[in-house]
mmCIF file of C-alpha atoms in Angstrom:
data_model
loop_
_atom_site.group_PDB
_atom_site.id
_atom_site.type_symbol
_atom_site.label_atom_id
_atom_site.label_comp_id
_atom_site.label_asym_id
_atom_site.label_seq_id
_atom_site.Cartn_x
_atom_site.Cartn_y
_atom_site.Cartn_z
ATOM 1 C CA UNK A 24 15.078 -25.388 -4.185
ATOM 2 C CA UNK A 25 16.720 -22.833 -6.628
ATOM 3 C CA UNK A 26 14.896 -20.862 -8.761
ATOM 4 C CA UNK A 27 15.958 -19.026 -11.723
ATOM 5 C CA UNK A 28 14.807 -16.559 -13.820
ATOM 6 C CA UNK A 29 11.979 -15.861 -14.907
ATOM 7 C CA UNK A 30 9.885 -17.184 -11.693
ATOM 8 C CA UNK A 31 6.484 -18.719 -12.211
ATOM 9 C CA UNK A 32 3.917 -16.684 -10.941
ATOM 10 C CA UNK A 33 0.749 -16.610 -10.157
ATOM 11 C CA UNK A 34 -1.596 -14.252 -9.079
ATOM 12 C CA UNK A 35 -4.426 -15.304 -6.663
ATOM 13 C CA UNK A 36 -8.054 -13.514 -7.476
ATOM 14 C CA UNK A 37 -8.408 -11.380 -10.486
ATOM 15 C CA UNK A 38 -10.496 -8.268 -9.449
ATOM 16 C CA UNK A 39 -9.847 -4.758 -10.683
ATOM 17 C CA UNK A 40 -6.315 -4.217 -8.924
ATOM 18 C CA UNK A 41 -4.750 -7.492 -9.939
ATOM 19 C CA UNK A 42 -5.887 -7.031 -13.542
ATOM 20 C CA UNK A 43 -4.737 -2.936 -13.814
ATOM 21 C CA UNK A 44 -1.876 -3.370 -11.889
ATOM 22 C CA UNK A 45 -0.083 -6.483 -10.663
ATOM 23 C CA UNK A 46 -0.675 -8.650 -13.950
ATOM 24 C CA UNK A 47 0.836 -5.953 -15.655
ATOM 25 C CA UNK A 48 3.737 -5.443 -13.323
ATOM 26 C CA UNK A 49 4.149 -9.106 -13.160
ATOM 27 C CA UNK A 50 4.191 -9.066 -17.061
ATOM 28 C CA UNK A 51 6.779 -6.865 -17.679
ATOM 29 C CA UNK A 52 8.955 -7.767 -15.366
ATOM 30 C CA UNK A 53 12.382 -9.851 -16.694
ATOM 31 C CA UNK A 54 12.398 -11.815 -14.048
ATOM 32 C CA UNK A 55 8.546 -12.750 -13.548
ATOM 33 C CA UNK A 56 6.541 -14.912 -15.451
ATOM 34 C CA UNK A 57 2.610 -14.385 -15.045
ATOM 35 C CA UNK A 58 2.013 -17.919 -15.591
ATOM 36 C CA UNK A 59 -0.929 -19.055 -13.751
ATOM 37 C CA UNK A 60 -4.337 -17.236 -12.200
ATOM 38 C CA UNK A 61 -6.766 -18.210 -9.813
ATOM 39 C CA UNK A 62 -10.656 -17.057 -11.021
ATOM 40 C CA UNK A 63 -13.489 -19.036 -9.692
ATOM 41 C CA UNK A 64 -16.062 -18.471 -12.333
ATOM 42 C CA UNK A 65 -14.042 -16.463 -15.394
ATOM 43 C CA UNK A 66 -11.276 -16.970 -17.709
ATOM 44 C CA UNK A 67 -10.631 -12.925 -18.166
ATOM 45 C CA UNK A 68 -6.773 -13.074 -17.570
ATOM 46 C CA UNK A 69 -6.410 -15.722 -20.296
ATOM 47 C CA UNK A 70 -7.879 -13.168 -22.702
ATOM 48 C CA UNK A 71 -5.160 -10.544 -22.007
ATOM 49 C CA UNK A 72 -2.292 -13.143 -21.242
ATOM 50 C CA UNK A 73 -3.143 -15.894 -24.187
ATOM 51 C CA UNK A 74 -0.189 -18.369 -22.227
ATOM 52 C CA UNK A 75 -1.628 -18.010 -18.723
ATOM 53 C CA UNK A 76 -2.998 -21.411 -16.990
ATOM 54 C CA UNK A 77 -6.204 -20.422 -14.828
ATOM 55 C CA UNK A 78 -7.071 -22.212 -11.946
ATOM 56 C CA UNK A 79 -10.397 -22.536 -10.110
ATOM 57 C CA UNK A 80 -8.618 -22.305 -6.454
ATOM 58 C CA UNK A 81 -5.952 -22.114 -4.646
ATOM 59 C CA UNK A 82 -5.419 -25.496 -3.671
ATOM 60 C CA UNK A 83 -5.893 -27.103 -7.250
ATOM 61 C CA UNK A 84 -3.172 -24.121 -8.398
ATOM 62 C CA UNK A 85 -0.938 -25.761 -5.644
ATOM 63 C CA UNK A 86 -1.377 -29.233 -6.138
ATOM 64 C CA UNK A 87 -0.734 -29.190 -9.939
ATOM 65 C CA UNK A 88 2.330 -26.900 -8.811
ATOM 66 C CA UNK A 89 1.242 -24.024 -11.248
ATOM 67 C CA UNK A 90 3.921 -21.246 -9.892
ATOM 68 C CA UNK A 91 6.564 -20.503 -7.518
ATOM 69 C CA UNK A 92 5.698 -17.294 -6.581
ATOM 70 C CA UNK A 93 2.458 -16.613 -5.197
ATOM 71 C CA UNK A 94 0.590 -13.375 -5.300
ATOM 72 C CA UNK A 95 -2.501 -12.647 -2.847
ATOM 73 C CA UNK A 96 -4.589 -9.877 -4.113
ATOM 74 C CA UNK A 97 -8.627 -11.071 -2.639
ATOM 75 C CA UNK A 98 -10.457 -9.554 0.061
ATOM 76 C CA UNK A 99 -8.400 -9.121 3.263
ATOM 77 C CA UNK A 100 -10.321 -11.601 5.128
ATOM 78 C CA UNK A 101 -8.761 -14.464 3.004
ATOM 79 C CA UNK A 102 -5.222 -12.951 2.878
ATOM 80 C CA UNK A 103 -3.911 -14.996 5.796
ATOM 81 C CA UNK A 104 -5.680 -18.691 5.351
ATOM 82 C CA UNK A 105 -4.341 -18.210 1.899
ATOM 83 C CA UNK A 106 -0.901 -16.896 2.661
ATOM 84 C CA UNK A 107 -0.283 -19.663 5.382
ATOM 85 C CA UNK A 108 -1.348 -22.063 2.650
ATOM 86 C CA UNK A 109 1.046 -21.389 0.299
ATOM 87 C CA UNK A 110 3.796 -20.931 1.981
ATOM 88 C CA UNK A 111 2.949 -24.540 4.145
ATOM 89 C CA UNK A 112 3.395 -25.768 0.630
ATOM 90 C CA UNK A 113 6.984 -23.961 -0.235
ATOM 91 C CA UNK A 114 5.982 -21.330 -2.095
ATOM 92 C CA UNK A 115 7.286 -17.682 -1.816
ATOM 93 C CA UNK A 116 4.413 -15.065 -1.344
ATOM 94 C CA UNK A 117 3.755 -11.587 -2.153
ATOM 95 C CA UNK A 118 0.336 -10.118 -0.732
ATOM 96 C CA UNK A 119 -1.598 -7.044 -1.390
ATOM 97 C CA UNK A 120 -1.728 -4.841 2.068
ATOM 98 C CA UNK A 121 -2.790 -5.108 4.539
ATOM 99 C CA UNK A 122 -0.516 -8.546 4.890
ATOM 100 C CA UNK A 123 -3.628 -9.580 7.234
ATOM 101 C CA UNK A 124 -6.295 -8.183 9.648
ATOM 102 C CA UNK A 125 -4.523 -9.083 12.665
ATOM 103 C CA UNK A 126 -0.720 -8.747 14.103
ATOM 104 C CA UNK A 127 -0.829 -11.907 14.905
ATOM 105 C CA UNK A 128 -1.570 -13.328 11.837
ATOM 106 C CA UNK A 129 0.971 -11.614 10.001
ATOM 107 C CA UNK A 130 3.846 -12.701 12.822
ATOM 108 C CA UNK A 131 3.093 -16.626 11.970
ATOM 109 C CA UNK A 132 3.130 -15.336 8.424
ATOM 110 C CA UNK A 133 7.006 -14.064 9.123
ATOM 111 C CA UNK A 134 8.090 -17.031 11.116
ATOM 112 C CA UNK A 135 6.862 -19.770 8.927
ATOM 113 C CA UNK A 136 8.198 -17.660 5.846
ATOM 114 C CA UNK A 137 11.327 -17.821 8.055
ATOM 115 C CA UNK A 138 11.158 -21.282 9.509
ATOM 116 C CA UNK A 139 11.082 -22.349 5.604
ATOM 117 C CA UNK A 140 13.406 -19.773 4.361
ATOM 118 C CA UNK A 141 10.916 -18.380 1.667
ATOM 119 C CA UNK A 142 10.285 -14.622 0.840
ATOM 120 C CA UNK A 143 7.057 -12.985 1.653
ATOM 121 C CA UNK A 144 6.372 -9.398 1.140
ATOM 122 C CA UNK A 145 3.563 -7.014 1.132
ATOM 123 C CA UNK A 146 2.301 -4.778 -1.954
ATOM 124 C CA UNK A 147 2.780 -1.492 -0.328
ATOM 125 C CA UNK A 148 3.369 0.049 -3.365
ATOM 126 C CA UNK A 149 2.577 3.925 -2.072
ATOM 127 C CA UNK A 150 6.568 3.675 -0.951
ATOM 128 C CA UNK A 151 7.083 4.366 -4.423
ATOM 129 C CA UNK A 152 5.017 7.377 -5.437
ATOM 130 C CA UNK A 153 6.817 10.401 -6.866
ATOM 131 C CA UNK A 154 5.080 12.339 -4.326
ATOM 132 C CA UNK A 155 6.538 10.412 -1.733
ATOM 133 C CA UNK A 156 10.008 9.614 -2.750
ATOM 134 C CA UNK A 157 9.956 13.723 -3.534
ATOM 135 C CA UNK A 158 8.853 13.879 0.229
ATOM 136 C CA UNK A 159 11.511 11.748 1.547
ATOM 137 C CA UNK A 160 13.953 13.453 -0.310
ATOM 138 C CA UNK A 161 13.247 16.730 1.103
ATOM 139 C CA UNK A 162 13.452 15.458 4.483
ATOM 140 C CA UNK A 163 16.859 14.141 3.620
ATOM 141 C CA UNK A 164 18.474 16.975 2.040
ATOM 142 C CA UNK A 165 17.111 19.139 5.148
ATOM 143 C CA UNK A 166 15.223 21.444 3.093
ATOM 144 C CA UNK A 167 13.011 23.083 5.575
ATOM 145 C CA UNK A 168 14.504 22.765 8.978
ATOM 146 C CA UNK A 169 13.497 21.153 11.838
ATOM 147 C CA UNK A 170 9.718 19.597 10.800
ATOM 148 C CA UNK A 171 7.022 20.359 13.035
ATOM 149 C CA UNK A 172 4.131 19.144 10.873
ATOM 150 C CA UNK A 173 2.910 16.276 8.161
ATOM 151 C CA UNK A 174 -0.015 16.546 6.508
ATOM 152 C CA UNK A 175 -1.274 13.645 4.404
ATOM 153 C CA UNK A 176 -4.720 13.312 2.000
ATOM 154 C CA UNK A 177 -6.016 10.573 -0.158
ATOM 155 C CA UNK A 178 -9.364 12.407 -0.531
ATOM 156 C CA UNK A 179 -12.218 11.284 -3.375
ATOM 157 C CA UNK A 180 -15.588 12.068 -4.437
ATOM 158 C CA UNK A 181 -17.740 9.135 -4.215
ATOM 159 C CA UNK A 182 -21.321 9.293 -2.727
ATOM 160 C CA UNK A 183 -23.002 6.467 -3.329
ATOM 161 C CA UNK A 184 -21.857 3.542 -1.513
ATOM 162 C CA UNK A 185 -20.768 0.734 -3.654
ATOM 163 C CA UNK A 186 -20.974 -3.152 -3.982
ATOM 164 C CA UNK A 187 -17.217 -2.949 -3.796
ATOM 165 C CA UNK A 188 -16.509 -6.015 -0.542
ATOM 166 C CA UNK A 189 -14.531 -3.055 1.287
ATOM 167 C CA UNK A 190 -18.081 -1.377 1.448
ATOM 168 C CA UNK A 191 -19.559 -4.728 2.616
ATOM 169 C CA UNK A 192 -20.166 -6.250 6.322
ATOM 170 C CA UNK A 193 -16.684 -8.388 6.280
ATOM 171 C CA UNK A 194 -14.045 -8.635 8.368
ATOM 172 C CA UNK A 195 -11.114 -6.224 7.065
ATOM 173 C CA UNK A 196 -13.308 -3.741 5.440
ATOM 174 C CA UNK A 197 -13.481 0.001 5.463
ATOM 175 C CA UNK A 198 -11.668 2.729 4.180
ATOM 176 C CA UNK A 199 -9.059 2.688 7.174
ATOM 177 C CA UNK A 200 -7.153 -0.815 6.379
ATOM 178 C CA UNK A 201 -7.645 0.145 2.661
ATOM 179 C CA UNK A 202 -5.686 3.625 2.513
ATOM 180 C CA UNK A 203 -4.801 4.022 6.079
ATOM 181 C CA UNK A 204 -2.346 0.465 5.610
ATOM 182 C CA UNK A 205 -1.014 3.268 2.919
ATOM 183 C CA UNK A 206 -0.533 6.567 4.611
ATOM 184 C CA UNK A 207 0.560 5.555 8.183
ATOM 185 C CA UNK A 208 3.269 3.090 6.192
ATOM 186 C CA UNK A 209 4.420 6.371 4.261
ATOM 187 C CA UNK A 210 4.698 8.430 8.126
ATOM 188 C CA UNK A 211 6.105 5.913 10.059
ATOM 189 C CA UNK A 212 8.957 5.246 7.466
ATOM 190 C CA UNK A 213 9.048 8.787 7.651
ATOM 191 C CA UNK A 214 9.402 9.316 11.601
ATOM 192 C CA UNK A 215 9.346 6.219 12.731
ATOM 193 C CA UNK A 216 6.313 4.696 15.421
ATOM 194 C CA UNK A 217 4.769 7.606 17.194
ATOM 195 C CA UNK A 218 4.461 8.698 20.798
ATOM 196 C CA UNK A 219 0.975 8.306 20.801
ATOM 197 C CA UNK A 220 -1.994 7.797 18.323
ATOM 198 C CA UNK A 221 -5.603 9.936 18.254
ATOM 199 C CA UNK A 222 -8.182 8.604 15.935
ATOM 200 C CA UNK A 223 -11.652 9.958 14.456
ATOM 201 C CA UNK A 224 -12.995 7.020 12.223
ATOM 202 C CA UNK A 225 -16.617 7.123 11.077
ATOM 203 C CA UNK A 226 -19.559 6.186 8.498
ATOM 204 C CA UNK A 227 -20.182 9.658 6.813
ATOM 205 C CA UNK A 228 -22.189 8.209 3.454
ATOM 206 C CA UNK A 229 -25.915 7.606 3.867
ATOM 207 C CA UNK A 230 -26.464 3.179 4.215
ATOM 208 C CA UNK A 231 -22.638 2.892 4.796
ATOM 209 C CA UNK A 232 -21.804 -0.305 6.483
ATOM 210 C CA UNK A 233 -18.005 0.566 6.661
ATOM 211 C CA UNK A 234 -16.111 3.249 7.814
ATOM 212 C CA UNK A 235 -14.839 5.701 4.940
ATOM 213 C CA UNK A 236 -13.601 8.476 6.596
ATOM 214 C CA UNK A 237 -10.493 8.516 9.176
ATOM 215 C CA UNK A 238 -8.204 11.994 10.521
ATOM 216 C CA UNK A 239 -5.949 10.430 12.203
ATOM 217 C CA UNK A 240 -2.895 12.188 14.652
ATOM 218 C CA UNK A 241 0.140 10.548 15.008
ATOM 219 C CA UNK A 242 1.829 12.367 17.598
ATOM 220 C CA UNK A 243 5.824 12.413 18.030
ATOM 221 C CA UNK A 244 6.176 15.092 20.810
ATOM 222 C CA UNK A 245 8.747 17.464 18.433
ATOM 223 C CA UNK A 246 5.988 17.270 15.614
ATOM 224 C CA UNK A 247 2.856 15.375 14.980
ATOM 225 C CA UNK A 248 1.653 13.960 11.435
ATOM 226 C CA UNK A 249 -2.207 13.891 10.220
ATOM 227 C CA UNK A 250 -3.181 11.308 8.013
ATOM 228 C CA UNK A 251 -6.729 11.666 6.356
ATOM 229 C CA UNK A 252 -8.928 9.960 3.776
ATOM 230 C CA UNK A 253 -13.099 10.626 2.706
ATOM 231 C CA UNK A 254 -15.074 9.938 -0.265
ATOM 232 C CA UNK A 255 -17.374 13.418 0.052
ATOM 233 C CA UNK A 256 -14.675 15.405 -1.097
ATOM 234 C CA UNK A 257 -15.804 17.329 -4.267
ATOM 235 C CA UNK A 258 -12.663 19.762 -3.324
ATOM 236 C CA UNK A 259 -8.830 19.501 -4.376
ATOM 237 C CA UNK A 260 -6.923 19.108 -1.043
ATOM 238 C CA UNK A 261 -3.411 18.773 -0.732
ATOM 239 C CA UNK A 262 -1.893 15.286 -1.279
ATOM 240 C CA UNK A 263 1.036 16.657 1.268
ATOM 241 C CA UNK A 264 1.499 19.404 3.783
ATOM 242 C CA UNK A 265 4.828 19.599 5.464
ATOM 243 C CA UNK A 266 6.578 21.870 7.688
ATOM 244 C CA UNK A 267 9.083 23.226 8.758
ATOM 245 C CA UNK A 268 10.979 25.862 10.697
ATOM 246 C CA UNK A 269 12.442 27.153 7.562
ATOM 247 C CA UNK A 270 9.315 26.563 4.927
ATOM 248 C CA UNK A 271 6.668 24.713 3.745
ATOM 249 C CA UNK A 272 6.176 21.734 0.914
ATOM 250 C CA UNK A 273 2.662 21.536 -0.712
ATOM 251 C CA UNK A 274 1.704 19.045 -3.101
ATOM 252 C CA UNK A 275 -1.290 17.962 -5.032
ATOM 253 C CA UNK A 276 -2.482 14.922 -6.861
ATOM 254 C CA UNK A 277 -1.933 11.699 -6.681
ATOM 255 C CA UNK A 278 0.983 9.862 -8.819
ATOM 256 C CA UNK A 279 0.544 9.551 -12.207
ATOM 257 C CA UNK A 280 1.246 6.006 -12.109
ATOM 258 C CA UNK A 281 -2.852 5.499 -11.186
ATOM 259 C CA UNK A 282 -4.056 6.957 -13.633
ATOM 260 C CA UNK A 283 -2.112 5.306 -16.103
ATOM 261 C CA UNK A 284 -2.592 1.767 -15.282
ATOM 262 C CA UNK A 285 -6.674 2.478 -15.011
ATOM 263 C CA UNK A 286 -5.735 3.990 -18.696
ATOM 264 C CA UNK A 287 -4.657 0.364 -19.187
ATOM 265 C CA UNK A 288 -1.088 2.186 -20.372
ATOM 266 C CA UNK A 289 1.853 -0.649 -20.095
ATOM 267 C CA UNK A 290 4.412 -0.019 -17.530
ATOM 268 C CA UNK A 291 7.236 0.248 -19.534
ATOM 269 C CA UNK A 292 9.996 2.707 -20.516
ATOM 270 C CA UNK A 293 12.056 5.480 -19.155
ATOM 271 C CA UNK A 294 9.288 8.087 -18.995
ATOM 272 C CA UNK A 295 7.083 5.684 -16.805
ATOM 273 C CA UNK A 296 6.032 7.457 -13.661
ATOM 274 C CA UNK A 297 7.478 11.308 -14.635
ATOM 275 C CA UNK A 298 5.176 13.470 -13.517
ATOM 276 C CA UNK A 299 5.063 16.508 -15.741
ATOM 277 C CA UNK A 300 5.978 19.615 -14.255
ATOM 278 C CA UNK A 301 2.692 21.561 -13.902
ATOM 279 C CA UNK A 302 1.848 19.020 -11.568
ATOM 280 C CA UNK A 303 4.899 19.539 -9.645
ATOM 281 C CA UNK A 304 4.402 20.444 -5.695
ATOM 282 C CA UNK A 305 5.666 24.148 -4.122
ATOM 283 C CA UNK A 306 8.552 24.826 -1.850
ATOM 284 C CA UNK A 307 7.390 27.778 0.521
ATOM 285 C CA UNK A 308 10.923 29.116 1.630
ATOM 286 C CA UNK A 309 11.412 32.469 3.308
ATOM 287 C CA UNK A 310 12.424 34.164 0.714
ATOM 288 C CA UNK A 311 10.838 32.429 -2.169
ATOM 289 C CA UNK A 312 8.578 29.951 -3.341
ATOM 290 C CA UNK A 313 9.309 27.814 -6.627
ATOM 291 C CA UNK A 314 8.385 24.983 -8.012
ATOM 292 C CA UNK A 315 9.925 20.956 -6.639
ATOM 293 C CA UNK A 316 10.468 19.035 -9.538
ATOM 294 C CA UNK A 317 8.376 15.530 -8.182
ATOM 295 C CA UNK A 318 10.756 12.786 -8.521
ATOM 296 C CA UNK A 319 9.951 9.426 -10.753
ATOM 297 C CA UNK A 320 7.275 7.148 -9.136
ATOM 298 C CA UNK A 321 7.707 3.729 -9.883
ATOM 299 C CA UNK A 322 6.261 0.561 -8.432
ATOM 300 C CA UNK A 323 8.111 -1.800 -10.443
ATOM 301 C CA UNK A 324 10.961 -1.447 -8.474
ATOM 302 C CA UNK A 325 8.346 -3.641 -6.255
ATOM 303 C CA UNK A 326 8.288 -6.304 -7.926
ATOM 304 C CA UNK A 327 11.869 -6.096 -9.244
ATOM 305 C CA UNK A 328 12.906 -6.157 -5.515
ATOM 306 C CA UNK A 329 11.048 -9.488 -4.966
ATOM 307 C CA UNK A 330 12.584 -11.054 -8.165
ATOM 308 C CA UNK A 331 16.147 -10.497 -6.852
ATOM 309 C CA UNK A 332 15.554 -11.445 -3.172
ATOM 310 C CA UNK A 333 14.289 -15.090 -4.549
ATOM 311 C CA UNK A 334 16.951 -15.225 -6.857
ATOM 312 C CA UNK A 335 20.123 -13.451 -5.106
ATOM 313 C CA UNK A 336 18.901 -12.957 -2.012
ATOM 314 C CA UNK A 337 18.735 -9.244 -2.100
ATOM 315 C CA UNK A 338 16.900 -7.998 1.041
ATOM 316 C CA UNK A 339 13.492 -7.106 0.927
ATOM 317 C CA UNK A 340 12.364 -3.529 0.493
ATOM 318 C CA UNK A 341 9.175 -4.116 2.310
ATOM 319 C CA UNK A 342 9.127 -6.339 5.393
ATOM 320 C CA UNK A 343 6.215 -8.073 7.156
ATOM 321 C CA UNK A 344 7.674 -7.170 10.941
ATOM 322 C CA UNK A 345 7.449 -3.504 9.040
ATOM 323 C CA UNK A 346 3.623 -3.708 8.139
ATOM 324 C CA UNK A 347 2.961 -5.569 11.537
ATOM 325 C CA UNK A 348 3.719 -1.817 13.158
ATOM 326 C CA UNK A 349 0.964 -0.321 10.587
ATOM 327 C CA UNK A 350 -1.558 -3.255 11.884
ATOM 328 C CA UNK A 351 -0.567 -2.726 15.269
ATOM 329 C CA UNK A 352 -1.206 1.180 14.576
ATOM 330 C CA UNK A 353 -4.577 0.512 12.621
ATOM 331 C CA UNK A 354 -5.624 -1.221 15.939
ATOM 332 C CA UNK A 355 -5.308 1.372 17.998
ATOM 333 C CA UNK A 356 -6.738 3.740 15.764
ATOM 334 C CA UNK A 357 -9.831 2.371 15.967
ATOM 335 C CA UNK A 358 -9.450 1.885 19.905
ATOM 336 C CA UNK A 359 -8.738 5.561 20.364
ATOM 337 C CA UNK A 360 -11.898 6.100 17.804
ATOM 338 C CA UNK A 361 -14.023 3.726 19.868
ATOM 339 C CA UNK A 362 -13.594 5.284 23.550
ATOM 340 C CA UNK A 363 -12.536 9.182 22.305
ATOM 341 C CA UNK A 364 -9.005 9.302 23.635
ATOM 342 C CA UNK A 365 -5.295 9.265 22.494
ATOM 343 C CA UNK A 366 -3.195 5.997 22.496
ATOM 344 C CA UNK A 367 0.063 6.382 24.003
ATOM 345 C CA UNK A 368 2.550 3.927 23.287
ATOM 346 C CA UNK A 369 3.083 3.148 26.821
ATOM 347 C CA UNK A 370 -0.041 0.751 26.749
ATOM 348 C CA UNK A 371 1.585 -1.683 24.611
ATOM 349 C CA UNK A 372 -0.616 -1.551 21.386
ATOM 350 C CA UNK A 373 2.778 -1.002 19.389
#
């Protein structure tokens, strides 16, 4: 069936990051159309979108054929059953990471997405932080040598242990498939898969149920990349370490994007996603150390990217065989946690 622009879509569960983020990325995107919702018990996307159908579940949404374009964002336990679903029923698919909670999940995902020649993607919108991009293009343009070292944060300050589901006793919860689907994405596009994995995951918050707080060393041989996240941290740490033989990048904050869709600011316009240049990270070089301007963050290009590969079969910026490796890599994190040992890539995990 050919589609054309502007796609019905729909977005499946309306908590916090579906209404601050992808409802509004949806929305202003030319070639979306945020036409249909799934709530079970609320109406609350009508009252920002006036023209949007809500739906109690999936299946009625399906049945009455309310969109072409699917968009997952529940808990990660229902991510799969609900992918599988709609693309059984020949609809494309976008859902938020992780894509599932197993490898295997996500690999029927591919081949049935294949099998009916529909897209499916994952939100991994952290490819498209300034911070990031800035990264990336610093490690292009050879900057600082040969790279011996990555350093990656997503730190936060928040004791008390919420009723959030990620803080809950369900399958896919925990701090490590939350942001840890983000930063090992962000290293192994980076470096590619690493030589071998070594993993410290724990409970550090009084009554916590999940884990929220993982270092974990992703080890290439040449260099070796840390990726860590808590919620005790009342201290700035650096969003990115890296270097190299001939300097060092440091950068704090997160992108400004965030902070900006929590402000409930539109995504729109040419300043979206500048980062002003206080906020800019340091280049460390031998002789001097200056400011890096922080390129433009911007996650529509997301969304934009999905748009065209349903429409003009533009390939896919992010790939489920791509966030299978993170899975596979989240697995043996938690492996190498579990019996206090590095993961070498030699047993097979990934």
């Amino acid at each position: 069936m050919k589609l054309f622009s502007p796609i019905r879509t729909a977005i499946v569960g309306f908590g916090s990051v579906a209404e601050k983020m992808h409802a509004p990325l949806i929305d202003v995107s030319p070639d979306l159309d945020l036409a249909a919702v799934v709530e079970r018990n609320s109406n609350r996307c009508e009252q920002k979108y006036p023209k949007v159908q809500t739906y109690r579940s999936l299946e009625s949404l399906l049945e009455q054929d309310g969109a072409d374009l699917i968009v997952i964002t529940t808990p990660n336990e229902f991510h799969f059953p609900m992918a599988k679903m709609a693309l059984n029923a020949g609809k494309h698919v976008v859902v938020d990471k992780p894509v599932t909670i197993y490898p295997h999940e996500a690999e029927e995902l591919q081949q049935l997405a294949k099998d009916k020649n529909l897209i499916c993607s994952v939100f991994h919108n952290r490819r498209f932080d300034g911070d990031f991009l800035t990264l990336q293009e610093i490690l292009k343009q050879d900057l600082l040598g040969r790279i011996v070292y990555l350093e990656s944060h997503f730190d936060r300050f928040r004791p008390q242990v919420s009723e959030n589901w990620r803080e809950k006793e369900v399958p896919g919860n925990g701090i490590t498939y939350d942001l840890g689907s983000h930063l090992i994405d962000q290293v192994v596009l980076a470096f590619g898969a690493p030589k071998s994995i070594f993993a410290d995951i724990r409970k550090q918050r009084t009554h916590a149920v999940a884990d929220d707080y993982f270092d974990i060393t992703l080890d290439y041989e040449d260099k070796k990349a840390r990726v860590t996240a808590g919620v005790l941290v009342n201290a700035p740490t650096p969003k990115f370490l890296l270097l190299g033989e001939r300097g060092s990048y440091k950068k704090f904050g997160l992108d400004v994007q965030e902070a900006a869709f929590k402000a409930n600011i539109r995504p729109e316009g040419k300043d979206w996603g500048v980062e002003p240049e206080e906020r800019w990270g340091k280049l460390y070089l031998e002789n001097e150390s200056k400011a890096y301007p922080t390129l433009k963050g911007d996650y529509r290009i997301f969304y934009q990217n999905v748009a065209d590969a349903i429409l003009i079969g533009k390939e896919l910026l992010v790939q489920v065989p791509q966030t299978i490796s993170v899975l596979k890599l989240i697995e043996a994190s938690f492996k190498s946690s579990k019996e206090n040992r590095p993961i070498r890539r030699e047993e097979g995990l990934w």
